[in-house]
Short mmCIF file of C-alpha atoms in Angstrom, two decimals:
data_model
loop_
_atom_site.label_atom_id
_atom_site.label_comp_id
_atom_site.label_asym_id
_atom_site.label_seq_id
_atom_site.Cartn_x
_atom_site.Cartn_y
_atom_site.Cartn_z
CA MET U 1 0.00 0.00 0.00
CA SER U 2 1.40 3.40 -0.97
CA ASP U 3 2.04 6.20 1.55
CA SER U 4 -0.64 8.33 -0.15
CA SER U 5 -3.22 5.54 0.20
CA ILE U 6 -2.41 5.11 3.89
CA HIS U 7 -2.71 8.89 4.34
CA ASP U 8 -6.12 8.96 2.61
CA ILE U 9 -7.43 6.10 4.77
CA SER U 10 -6.14 7.79 7.92
CA HIS U 11 -7.77 11.08 6.86
CA ASP U 12 -11.11 9.34 6.25
CA GLN U 13 -10.98 7.59 9.62
CA HIS U 14 -10.19 10.88 11.30
CA ALA U 15 -13.34 12.42 9.79
CA VAL U 16 -15.48 9.42 10.79
CA ARG U 17 -14.21 9.48 14.36
CA ARG U 18 -14.84 13.20 14.68
CA GLN U 19 -18.42 12.62 13.55
CA LYS U 20 -18.81 9.89 16.19
CA LEU U 21 -17.60 12.34 18.82
CA ALA U 22 -20.06 14.97 17.59
CA ASP U 23 -22.88 12.42 17.78
CA LEU U 24 -21.93 11.52 21.35
CA ARG U 25 -21.93 15.17 22.42
CA ALA U 26 -25.21 15.80 20.65
CA ALA U 27 -26.67 12.94 22.70
CA GLY U 28 -25.44 14.63 25.90
CA PHE U 29 -22.33 12.50 26.54
CA ASP U 30 -18.80 13.91 26.54
CA PRO U 31 -16.23 11.06 26.81
CA PHE U 32 -13.49 13.47 27.82
CA ARG U 33 -15.39 14.24 31.01
CA ALA U 34 -16.11 10.61 31.87
CA SER U 35 -14.20 8.81 34.62
CA VAL U 36 -13.58 5.28 35.80
CA ALA U 37 -12.66 3.76 39.16
CA GLN U 38 -9.84 1.39 38.17
CA THR U 39 -9.17 -1.30 40.81
CA HIS U 40 -6.62 -3.43 38.96
CA PHE U 41 -4.01 -3.18 36.25
CA SER U 42 -4.20 -6.00 33.71
CA ALA U 43 -1.52 -8.25 35.22
CA ALA U 44 -2.86 -7.70 38.73
CA ALA U 45 -6.37 -8.58 37.56
CA LYS U 46 -5.13 -11.83 36.02
CA ALA U 47 -3.25 -12.64 39.22
CA ALA U 48 -6.46 -12.11 41.23
CA TYR U 49 -8.24 -14.94 39.39
CA VAL U 50 -8.78 -18.01 41.57
CA ASP U 51 -8.24 -21.10 39.47
CA GLY U 52 -11.41 -23.08 38.98
CA GLN U 53 -13.62 -20.36 40.47
CA ASP U 54 -15.07 -18.49 37.51
CA ASN U 55 -17.00 -15.28 38.29
CA ALA U 56 -15.83 -15.26 41.92
CA VAL U 57 -13.70 -12.10 41.68
CA THR U 58 -14.91 -8.70 40.51
CA VAL U 59 -12.46 -6.20 38.99
CA SER U 60 -12.59 -2.82 37.33
CA VAL U 61 -9.98 -2.37 34.59
CA ALA U 62 -9.25 0.38 32.09
CA GLY U 63 -7.14 0.81 29.00
CA ARG U 64 -6.89 1.40 25.28
CA LEU U 65 -8.80 -0.85 22.87
CA VAL U 66 -6.21 -2.66 20.77
CA THR U 67 -8.15 -5.61 19.32
CA ILE U 68 -11.85 -6.18 18.64
CA ARG U 69 -13.38 -9.51 17.64
CA ASP U 70 -17.08 -9.17 16.80
CA MET U 71 -19.08 -12.37 17.34
CA GLY U 72 -22.46 -10.81 16.53
CA LYS U 73 -24.25 -10.83 19.88
CA SER U 74 -20.99 -10.86 21.79
CA GLN U 75 -17.56 -9.27 21.55
CA PHE U 76 -14.08 -10.35 22.59
CA VAL U 77 -11.82 -7.32 22.88
CA LYS U 78 -8.46 -6.58 24.43
CA ILE U 79 -7.36 -3.45 26.20
CA LEU U 80 -3.82 -2.27 26.87
CA ASP U 81 -2.66 -0.66 30.09
CA GLN U 82 0.67 -0.12 31.82
CA GLN U 83 1.11 -3.79 32.66
CA GLY U 84 0.04 -5.24 29.32
CA GLN U 85 -3.19 -6.57 27.81
CA ILE U 86 -6.30 -8.18 29.25
CA GLN U 87 -9.28 -9.62 27.41
CA LEU U 88 -12.85 -8.41 27.92
CA TYR U 89 -15.99 -10.36 26.99
CA LEU U 90 -19.25 -8.47 26.34
CA LYS U 91 -22.66 -10.04 25.71
CA LYS U 92 -25.67 -8.08 24.53
CA ASP U 93 -28.00 -9.72 27.05
CA VAL U 94 -25.66 -8.86 29.94
CA VAL U 95 -24.76 -5.20 29.28
CA GLY U 96 -28.09 -4.37 27.62
CA GLU U 97 -29.07 -3.71 24.03
CA ASP U 98 -28.42 0.05 24.06
CA ALA U 99 -25.04 -0.27 25.79
CA TYR U 100 -24.05 -3.07 23.43
CA ALA U 101 -24.98 -0.99 20.40
CA ALA U 102 -22.90 1.89 21.80
CA PHE U 103 -19.92 -0.39 22.36
CA LYS U 104 -20.04 -1.59 18.74
CA LYS U 105 -19.52 2.02 17.66
CA LEU U 106 -16.19 2.24 19.49
CA ASP U 107 -12.91 2.35 17.56
CA LEU U 108 -9.50 0.83 18.08
CA GLY U 109 -7.52 3.28 20.18
CA ASP U 110 -10.46 4.42 22.32
CA PHE U 111 -10.02 4.22 26.09
CA VAL U 112 -12.64 2.33 28.08
CA GLY U 113 -13.23 1.29 31.63
CA ALA U 114 -14.99 -1.99 32.39
CA THR U 115 -16.26 -3.76 35.48
CA GLY U 116 -17.01 -7.45 35.66
CA THR U 117 -16.03 -10.85 36.99
CA LEU U 118 -13.03 -12.95 36.04
CA PHE U 119 -13.34 -16.26 34.23
CA LYS U 120 -11.15 -18.50 32.12
CA THR U 121 -12.03 -19.20 28.49
CA LYS U 122 -11.83 -22.61 26.84
CA THR U 123 -8.40 -21.66 25.53
CA GLY U 124 -7.23 -20.85 29.07
CA GLU U 125 -7.19 -17.04 28.81
CA ILE U 126 -8.25 -15.14 31.93
CA THR U 127 -10.95 -12.71 30.84
CA VAL U 128 -13.27 -10.09 32.33
CA ARG U 129 -16.97 -10.88 31.83
CA VAL U 130 -18.14 -7.27 31.45
CA GLU U 131 -21.22 -6.14 33.36
CA ARG U 132 -20.84 -2.44 32.57
CA PHE U 133 -18.40 -0.25 30.71
CA THR U 134 -17.64 3.42 30.08
CA LEU U 135 -15.96 5.23 27.20
CA VAL U 136 -13.49 7.52 28.94
CA SER U 137 -11.54 8.98 26.01
CA LYS U 138 -12.15 9.03 22.27
CA ALA U 139 -9.18 8.50 19.92
CA LEU U 140 -9.71 10.84 16.99
CA ARG U 141 -6.88 9.40 14.95
CA PRO U 142 -6.32 5.70 14.19
CA LEU U 143 -3.41 3.71 15.55
CA PRO U 144 -0.76 2.49 13.12
CA GLU U 145 -1.60 -0.82 11.51
CA LYS U 146 0.07 -3.79 13.15
CA TRP U 147 2.03 -4.81 10.06
CA HIS U 148 2.29 -1.52 8.12
CA GLY U 149 2.53 0.92 11.02
CA LEU U 150 5.70 2.28 12.63
CA SER U 151 8.29 0.85 10.25
CA ASP U 152 10.10 4.18 9.81
CA PRO U 153 12.72 4.55 12.61
CA GLU U 154 12.34 8.33 12.56
CA GLN U 155 8.60 8.01 13.22
CA VAL U 156 9.30 5.57 16.05
CA TYR U 157 11.38 8.21 17.83
CA ARG U 158 9.24 11.22 16.91
CA GLN U 159 5.99 9.54 17.91
CA ARG U 160 7.23 7.40 20.76
CA TYR U 161 3.73 7.36 22.23
CA LEU U 162 2.56 5.34 19.21
CA ASP U 163 5.64 3.13 19.35
CA LEU U 164 4.77 2.25 22.96
CA VAL U 165 1.23 1.30 21.95
CA VAL U 166 2.02 -0.91 18.96
CA ASN U 167 5.48 -2.29 19.73
CA PRO U 168 5.61 -4.53 22.83
CA GLU U 169 9.41 -4.75 22.58
CA SER U 170 9.75 -0.98 23.02
CA ARG U 171 7.33 -1.00 25.96
CA GLN U 172 9.24 -3.75 27.73
CA ARG U 173 12.65 -2.24 27.02
CA LEU U 174 11.73 1.19 28.35
CA MET U 175 9.93 -0.26 31.37
CA LEU U 176 13.06 -2.28 32.09
CA ARG U 177 15.02 0.97 32.05
CA SER U 178 12.72 2.33 34.77
CA ARG U 179 13.20 -0.80 36.87
CA ILE U 180 16.98 -0.59 36.45
CA ILE U 181 17.07 3.00 37.71
CA SER U 182 14.71 2.21 40.58
CA HIS U 183 16.87 -0.74 41.63
CA ILE U 184 20.04 1.38 41.54
CA ARG U 185 18.44 3.85 43.94
CA ARG U 186 17.35 1.11 46.35
CA PHE U 187 20.76 -0.57 46.20
CA LEU U 188 22.66 2.62 47.04
CA GLU U 189 20.23 3.69 49.74
CA SER U 190 20.64 0.27 51.37
CA ARG U 191 24.34 1.10 51.67
CA ASP U 192 23.70 4.46 53.32
CA PHE U 193 24.20 6.62 50.25
CA LEU U 194 22.15 9.81 50.24
CA GLU U 195 20.55 10.99 46.99
CA VAL U 196 21.06 14.71 46.37
CA GLU U 197 20.32 17.20 43.59
CA THR U 198 22.88 19.61 42.21
CA PRO U 199 22.51 22.54 39.78
CA THR U 200 21.85 21.97 36.10
CA LEU U 201 22.63 25.62 35.31
CA GLN U 202 26.26 26.27 36.17
CA GLY U 203 28.66 29.17 35.80
CA VAL U 204 31.57 26.98 34.64
CA ALA U 205 31.42 23.75 32.64
CA GLY U 206 33.49 21.61 35.01
CA GLY U 207 34.07 17.94 35.72
CA ALA U 208 34.79 16.86 32.14
CA ALA U 209 36.26 18.01 28.86
CA ALA U 210 33.25 18.64 26.64
CA ARG U 211 31.54 21.45 24.74
CA PRO U 212 28.60 22.81 26.76
CA PHE U 213 25.26 24.28 25.77
CA THR U 214 25.02 27.93 26.78
CA THR U 215 22.03 29.96 27.90
CA HIS U 216 21.31 33.37 29.43
CA HIS U 217 19.68 34.04 32.79
CA ASN U 218 17.55 37.14 32.27
CA ALA U 219 16.89 37.90 35.95
CA LEU U 220 20.59 37.71 36.90
CA GLY U 221 21.82 39.14 33.63
CA ILE U 222 24.57 36.52 33.21
CA ASP U 223 25.32 33.54 30.99
CA PHE U 224 25.16 29.98 32.26
CA VAL U 225 26.02 26.59 30.79
CA LEU U 226 24.03 23.39 31.10
CA ARG U 227 26.14 21.03 33.15
CA ILE U 228 28.39 18.54 31.39
CA SER U 229 29.07 16.58 34.58
CA LEU U 230 27.67 16.10 38.07
CA GLU U 231 31.09 15.74 39.66
CA LEU U 232 32.26 19.01 41.11
CA TYR U 233 29.07 19.88 43.00
CA LEU U 234 28.82 16.36 44.43
CA LYS U 235 32.38 16.67 45.73
CA ARG U 236 31.36 19.89 47.46
CA MET U 237 28.94 17.68 49.41
CA LEU U 238 31.92 15.67 50.70
CA VAL U 239 33.48 18.93 51.88
CA GLY U 240 30.19 19.68 53.63
CA GLY U 241 30.27 16.44 55.62
CA TYR U 242 28.04 14.16 53.53
CA ASP U 243 30.14 10.99 53.42
CA ARG U 244 28.17 8.98 50.84
CA VAL U 245 26.22 10.76 48.11
CA PHE U 246 24.84 10.00 44.68
CA GLU U 247 22.85 11.70 41.98
CA ILE U 248 21.03 10.36 38.94
CA GLY U 249 20.69 13.32 36.63
CA ARG U 250 20.86 14.69 33.12
CA ASN U 251 24.05 16.00 31.57
CA PHE U 252 24.25 17.99 28.34
CA ARG U 253 27.13 17.95 25.88
CA ASN U 254 26.91 19.93 22.67
CA GLU U 255 28.63 17.27 20.62
CA GLY U 256 27.94 14.52 18.11
CA ILE U 257 25.13 11.98 17.93
CA SER U 258 25.78 8.30 17.33
CA ARG U 259 24.57 4.84 18.35
CA ARG U 260 26.16 5.38 21.77
CA HIS U 261 25.98 9.15 22.21
CA ASN U 262 23.07 11.53 22.74
CA PRO U 263 23.59 15.23 23.59
CA GLU U 264 21.24 14.89 26.56
CA PHE U 265 22.06 11.82 28.62
CA THR U 266 21.57 10.38 32.10
CA MET U 267 24.43 9.76 34.51
CA LEU U 268 24.75 8.18 37.90
CA GLU U 269 27.60 9.59 39.95
CA VAL U 270 28.57 8.16 43.34
CA TYR U 271 31.06 9.47 45.89
CA GLN U 272 32.15 7.70 49.06
CA ALA U 273 34.42 9.29 51.65
CA TYR U 274 37.28 7.20 53.04
CA SER U 275 37.23 4.95 50.00
CA ASP U 276 39.21 4.85 46.75
CA TYR U 277 39.06 3.42 43.24
CA ARG U 278 39.35 -0.11 44.58
CA GLY U 279 36.38 0.48 46.85
CA MET U 280 34.48 1.58 43.74
CA MET U 281 35.45 -1.71 42.05
CA THR U 282 33.69 -3.64 44.79
CA LEU U 283 30.70 -1.30 44.72
CA VAL U 284 30.11 -1.47 40.96
CA ARG U 285 30.58 -5.23 40.80
CA ASP U 286 28.07 -5.71 43.61
CA LEU U 287 25.65 -3.27 41.96
CA PHE U 288 25.77 -4.93 38.53
CA GLN U 289 25.44 -8.42 39.95
CA SER U 290 22.47 -7.23 42.01
CA LEU U 291 20.86 -5.75 38.88
CA CYS U 292 21.36 -9.00 36.96
CA ARG U 293 20.05 -11.17 39.78
CA ASP U 294 17.09 -9.10 40.93
CA VAL U 295 15.99 -7.24 37.77
CA LEU U 296 17.06 -9.45 34.87
CA GLY U 297 16.84 -12.75 36.71
CA THR U 298 20.11 -14.00 35.19
CA MET U 299 23.84 -13.43 35.53
CA LYS U 300 24.42 -14.04 31.83
CA ILE U 301 23.22 -11.90 28.95
CA LYS U 302 23.78 -12.02 25.21
CA HIS U 303 25.84 -9.19 23.73
CA ALA U 304 23.78 -7.73 20.89
CA ASP U 305 26.69 -6.88 18.56
CA SER U 306 28.99 -9.89 18.91
CA GLY U 307 26.51 -12.54 19.97
CA GLN U 308 28.85 -13.49 22.83
CA GLU U 309 27.54 -14.36 26.26
CA ILE U 310 28.55 -11.86 28.94
CA ASP U 311 28.93 -13.46 32.36
CA PHE U 312 28.49 -11.00 35.23
CA GLY U 313 28.84 -13.78 37.79
CA GLY U 314 32.31 -14.86 36.69
CA GLU U 315 35.72 -13.31 37.19
CA TRP U 316 36.03 -9.64 36.31
CA ARG U 317 39.37 -9.08 34.62
CA GLU U 318 41.69 -6.34 35.87
CA VAL U 319 44.40 -5.12 33.50
CA ARG U 320 46.59 -2.05 33.25
CA TYR U 321 46.10 0.37 30.38
CA LYS U 322 49.78 0.27 29.50
CA ASP U 323 49.78 -3.52 29.24
CA LEU U 324 46.84 -3.44 26.81
CA ILE U 325 48.61 -0.85 24.65
CA LYS U 326 51.84 -2.87 24.58
CA GLU U 327 49.88 -5.98 23.65
CA ALA U 328 47.93 -4.24 20.88
CA THR U 329 50.99 -2.58 19.34
CA GLY U 330 53.29 -5.54 19.88
CA ASP U 331 55.82 -3.07 21.24
CA PRO U 332 56.97 -3.44 24.88
CA ASP U 333 58.79 -0.09 24.59
CA TRP U 334 55.82 1.83 23.13
CA PHE U 335 55.70 4.47 25.86
CA ALA U 336 59.40 5.27 25.41
CA ARG U 337 59.08 5.80 21.65
CA PRO U 338 59.29 9.30 20.17
CA LYS U 339 56.11 10.86 18.86
CA ALA U 340 56.91 10.21 15.20
CA GLU U 341 57.20 6.48 15.83
CA LYS U 342 53.93 6.46 17.75
CA ILE U 343 52.17 8.17 14.84
CA ALA U 344 53.60 5.58 12.44
CA GLY U 345 52.64 2.75 14.79
CA ALA U 346 49.07 4.01 15.15
CA GLU U 347 48.67 4.39 11.39
CA LYS U 348 50.03 0.87 10.88
CA LEU U 349 47.18 -0.36 13.09
CA GLY U 350 44.66 1.51 10.93
CA CYS U 351 44.09 4.46 13.27
CA ALA U 352 43.72 7.91 11.71
CA VAL U 353 45.68 10.32 13.89
CA ASN U 354 46.34 14.03 13.74
CA PRO U 355 50.06 14.92 13.90
CA ALA U 356 49.11 17.88 16.09
CA TRP U 357 47.78 15.58 18.79
CA GLU U 358 49.64 15.08 22.04
CA GLU U 359 51.32 11.70 22.48
CA PHE U 360 48.76 10.50 25.02
CA GLU U 361 45.98 11.31 22.52
CA ILE U 362 47.64 9.18 19.85
CA THR U 363 47.94 6.30 22.30
CA ASN U 364 44.37 6.70 23.49
CA GLU U 365 43.13 6.55 19.88
CA ILE U 366 44.61 3.06 19.68
CA PHE U 367 42.84 2.13 22.90
CA SER U 368 39.50 3.56 21.76
CA LYS U 369 39.52 2.08 18.25
CA LYS U 370 41.46 -1.17 18.59
CA ILE U 371 41.23 -2.32 22.21
CA GLU U 372 38.03 -1.15 23.86
CA PRO U 373 35.70 -2.73 21.25
CA THR U 374 37.26 -6.14 21.97
CA LEU U 375 36.62 -6.03 25.73
CA ILE U 376 33.30 -7.87 25.88
CA GLN U 377 33.51 -9.47 29.33
CA PRO U 378 33.57 -7.14 32.39
CA THR U 379 37.06 -5.63 32.45
CA PHE U 380 38.62 -3.08 34.79
CA VAL U 381 41.18 -1.12 32.77
CA THR U 382 43.36 0.59 35.39
CA HIS U 383 46.11 3.19 35.71
CA LEU U 384 45.35 5.41 32.75
CA PRO U 385 47.65 8.30 31.70
CA LYS U 386 47.33 11.26 34.04
CA GLU U 387 46.48 13.59 31.14
CA LEU U 388 43.15 11.83 30.63
CA CYS U 389 41.69 12.91 33.97
CA PRO U 390 42.86 15.87 36.06
CA LEU U 391 40.51 15.01 38.95
CA ALA U 392 42.14 11.73 40.05
CA LYS U 393 45.06 11.03 42.36
CA LEU U 394 48.44 10.26 40.82
CA SER U 395 49.60 6.67 41.23
CA LEU U 396 52.40 6.35 43.77
CA ASP U 397 54.17 3.59 41.81
CA ASP U 398 53.90 5.41 38.46
CA PRO U 399 53.36 9.20 38.67
CA GLY U 400 52.60 9.29 34.95
CA THR U 401 49.37 7.41 35.62
CA ILE U 402 46.38 7.89 37.92
CA ASP U 403 44.52 5.63 40.33
CA VAL U 404 41.53 4.98 38.12
CA PHE U 405 39.66 2.29 36.33
CA GLU U 406 37.41 2.29 33.31
CA LEU U 407 34.93 -0.56 33.52
CA THR U 408 34.43 -1.79 29.97
CA ILE U 409 31.69 -4.28 29.09
CA GLY U 410 30.37 -5.20 25.68
CA GLY U 411 33.05 -3.09 24.00
CA MET U 412 31.82 0.09 25.73
CA GLU U 413 33.08 2.16 28.62
CA ILE U 414 30.29 1.76 31.17
CA ALA U 415 31.74 3.14 34.40
CA PRO U 416 34.88 5.22 35.01
CA ALA U 417 35.99 5.59 38.62
CA TYR U 418 38.97 6.88 40.55
CA SER U 419 40.56 7.85 43.79
CA GLU U 420 39.52 11.49 44.03
CA GLN U 421 42.14 14.19 44.11
CA ASN U 422 41.66 16.09 47.38
CA ASP U 423 44.93 18.06 47.49
CA PRO U 424 43.85 21.59 46.48
CA ASP U 425 47.31 22.58 45.23
CA VAL U 426 47.73 19.52 43.03
CA GLN U 427 44.16 19.93 41.81
CA ARG U 428 44.77 23.57 40.87
CA HIS U 429 47.90 22.62 38.94
CA MET U 430 46.10 19.83 37.06
CA PHE U 431 43.24 22.18 36.16
CA GLU U 432 45.68 24.79 34.88
CA VAL U 433 47.50 22.24 32.72
CA GLN U 434 44.20 21.07 31.25
CA ALA U 435 42.83 24.60 30.70
CA GLY U 436 45.96 25.96 29.01
CA GLU U 437 45.24 29.53 27.98
CA GLU U 438 41.56 29.30 28.95
CA LYS U 439 41.99 29.88 32.67
CA GLN U 440 38.46 31.31 32.88
CA ASN U 441 37.14 27.76 32.51
CA ILE U 442 38.59 26.70 35.86
CA ASP U 443 36.01 26.33 38.63
CA GLN U 444 37.61 28.58 41.24
CA ASP U 445 34.76 28.04 43.71
CA PHE U 446 35.42 24.29 43.68
CA LEU U 447 39.11 24.91 44.42
CA LEU U 448 38.08 27.21 47.28
CA ALA U 449 35.91 24.40 48.65
CA LEU U 450 38.84 21.96 48.47
CA GLU U 451 40.97 24.35 50.51
CA HIS U 452 38.47 23.92 53.34
CA GLY U 453 39.28 20.22 53.33
CA MET U 454 37.78 17.21 51.55
CA PRO U 455 38.20 13.68 52.91
CA PRO U 456 39.85 11.02 50.77
CA ALA U 457 37.18 9.44 48.58
CA GLY U 458 36.37 7.13 45.75
CA GLY U 459 34.09 8.36 42.99
CA MET U 460 32.38 6.70 40.06
CA GLY U 461 30.14 7.57 37.14
CA ILE U 462 27.85 5.19 35.27
CA GLY U 463 26.24 6.12 31.98
CA ILE U 464 22.67 4.98 32.54
CA ASP U 465 21.82 5.00 28.84
CA ARG U 466 24.79 2.82 27.95
CA LEU U 467 24.02 0.51 30.85
CA CYS U 468 20.49 0.13 29.51
CA ILE U 469 21.80 -0.58 25.99
CA LEU U 470 23.88 -3.36 27.49
CA LEU U 471 21.25 -4.91 29.76
CA THR U 472 18.32 -4.68 27.34
CA GLY U 473 20.18 -5.75 24.20
CA ALA U 474 19.20 -2.54 22.40
CA GLU U 475 20.87 -1.63 19.11
CA SER U 476 21.12 2.11 19.74
CA ILE U 477 21.00 4.67 22.53
CA ARG U 478 17.83 6.02 20.90
CA ASP U 479 16.09 2.75 21.75
CA VAL U 480 16.56 3.25 25.50
CA ILE U 481 15.70 6.97 25.63
CA LEU U 482 12.04 7.90 25.49
CA TYR U 483 12.54 11.06 23.47
CA PRO U 484 15.99 11.30 21.82
CA GLN U 485 17.08 14.47 20.06
CA LEU U 486 16.26 14.53 16.35
CA ARG U 487 16.59 16.92 13.49
CA THR U 488 13.41 18.76 12.59
CA LYS U 489 11.38 17.24 9.78
CA ALA U 490 12.22 20.26 7.62
CA ALA U 491 15.95 19.73 8.19
CA ASN U 492 15.61 16.05 7.28
CA GLU U 493 13.84 16.92 4.04
CA GLU U 494 16.54 19.46 3.18
CA ILE U 495 19.27 16.82 3.70
CA LYS U 496 17.39 14.32 1.50
CA ASN U 497 17.04 16.88 -1.26
#
């Protein structure tokens, strides 16, 4: 069927449904002012059925009509609510002739409430034998057809509300995301972490190296940036005497979009006083194993890209960054090589590097392109070059590295963590090195806070969206975000043309 034919049919149905609404209002009934006393969601109603005792339990359910099977003097229909679908059975001689005639005028997509008793059909499906029903919202536009509906990925993301109605996989995936976040909160609270909220509008884009979004505060007459990290304000909480804190919040980075990156994304950041990066290793392993056990119901999941089985219950590898680089390059003296040889070595491995890059950037390109994608099983990559993170403590046994790990699973960085730098003088120096000529980008208030004293601490960030990609088997970050950023339709058309 052509797009124009589908559009014409949709337009005709829209007109018919509007006429039905006009007829209802002319008869003195406005469905948008109707209400229903819902006692059970669909799954809860099914669970309330007592096996072998038909019509013993009365329930009131509500939801969107998604299937209608007309049997003449009776109807089998299904409604969809938050928990799924439940079947309703209506008979003319039970609900009455007028009510039955009114029900037959309903359309797929309409919302109804129904009260009746539970019974089991011959095929074993728990069903509500409807005694009375109410139309509580009229759908003026038709739902997408089951087989010809939301096949365009752009439409899936633009009209997520329709995707949730017609695609059970999307519903389950995004509900699983909610359960994952809820479980993380309960897990941390059980370990005496306190959830806090820190500013989204900030004067300085601190805590990461990323391009921020900027905005202007009219009342204060100054510019702000949307935060790129939660880190620096959470560390202020440690200065203030909160020993264990976390925040699950949105960050904003005015950068590219890809399968694993969205400009607006959700982060968990955790800080624990009197701990370090090794304490964070224990915490994240316990958290992930708890998620697998209590939310997924399994310690093993299938990696969507490689098809490999990821075992969260097995050994979690720990390996130094330098050792991985030496292994990938086949050069035990890689870090002693001059820059020109490193450029040649990176290009030999198929990495495109910019000669203007610093040496650590060339090396990290090898890690990002040739090593990280191969780390499918849970792997703690430790002791990264100090240039990659100015907020971590320098390693005592190798001052060129820092006490950090990057937890990599499924070929993605899932959780970086480190022993937090709490020496204000060292922290100032590291900030200045990172900022170069742009000293105005240093968060001076954070340095002032450090000078009042911050306890030693371990800190960790977990990209919630990436975690959900991993645990749900999604193909793209857009599949685990309800409303990802998209170009406008006009911009898309311009690109196509």
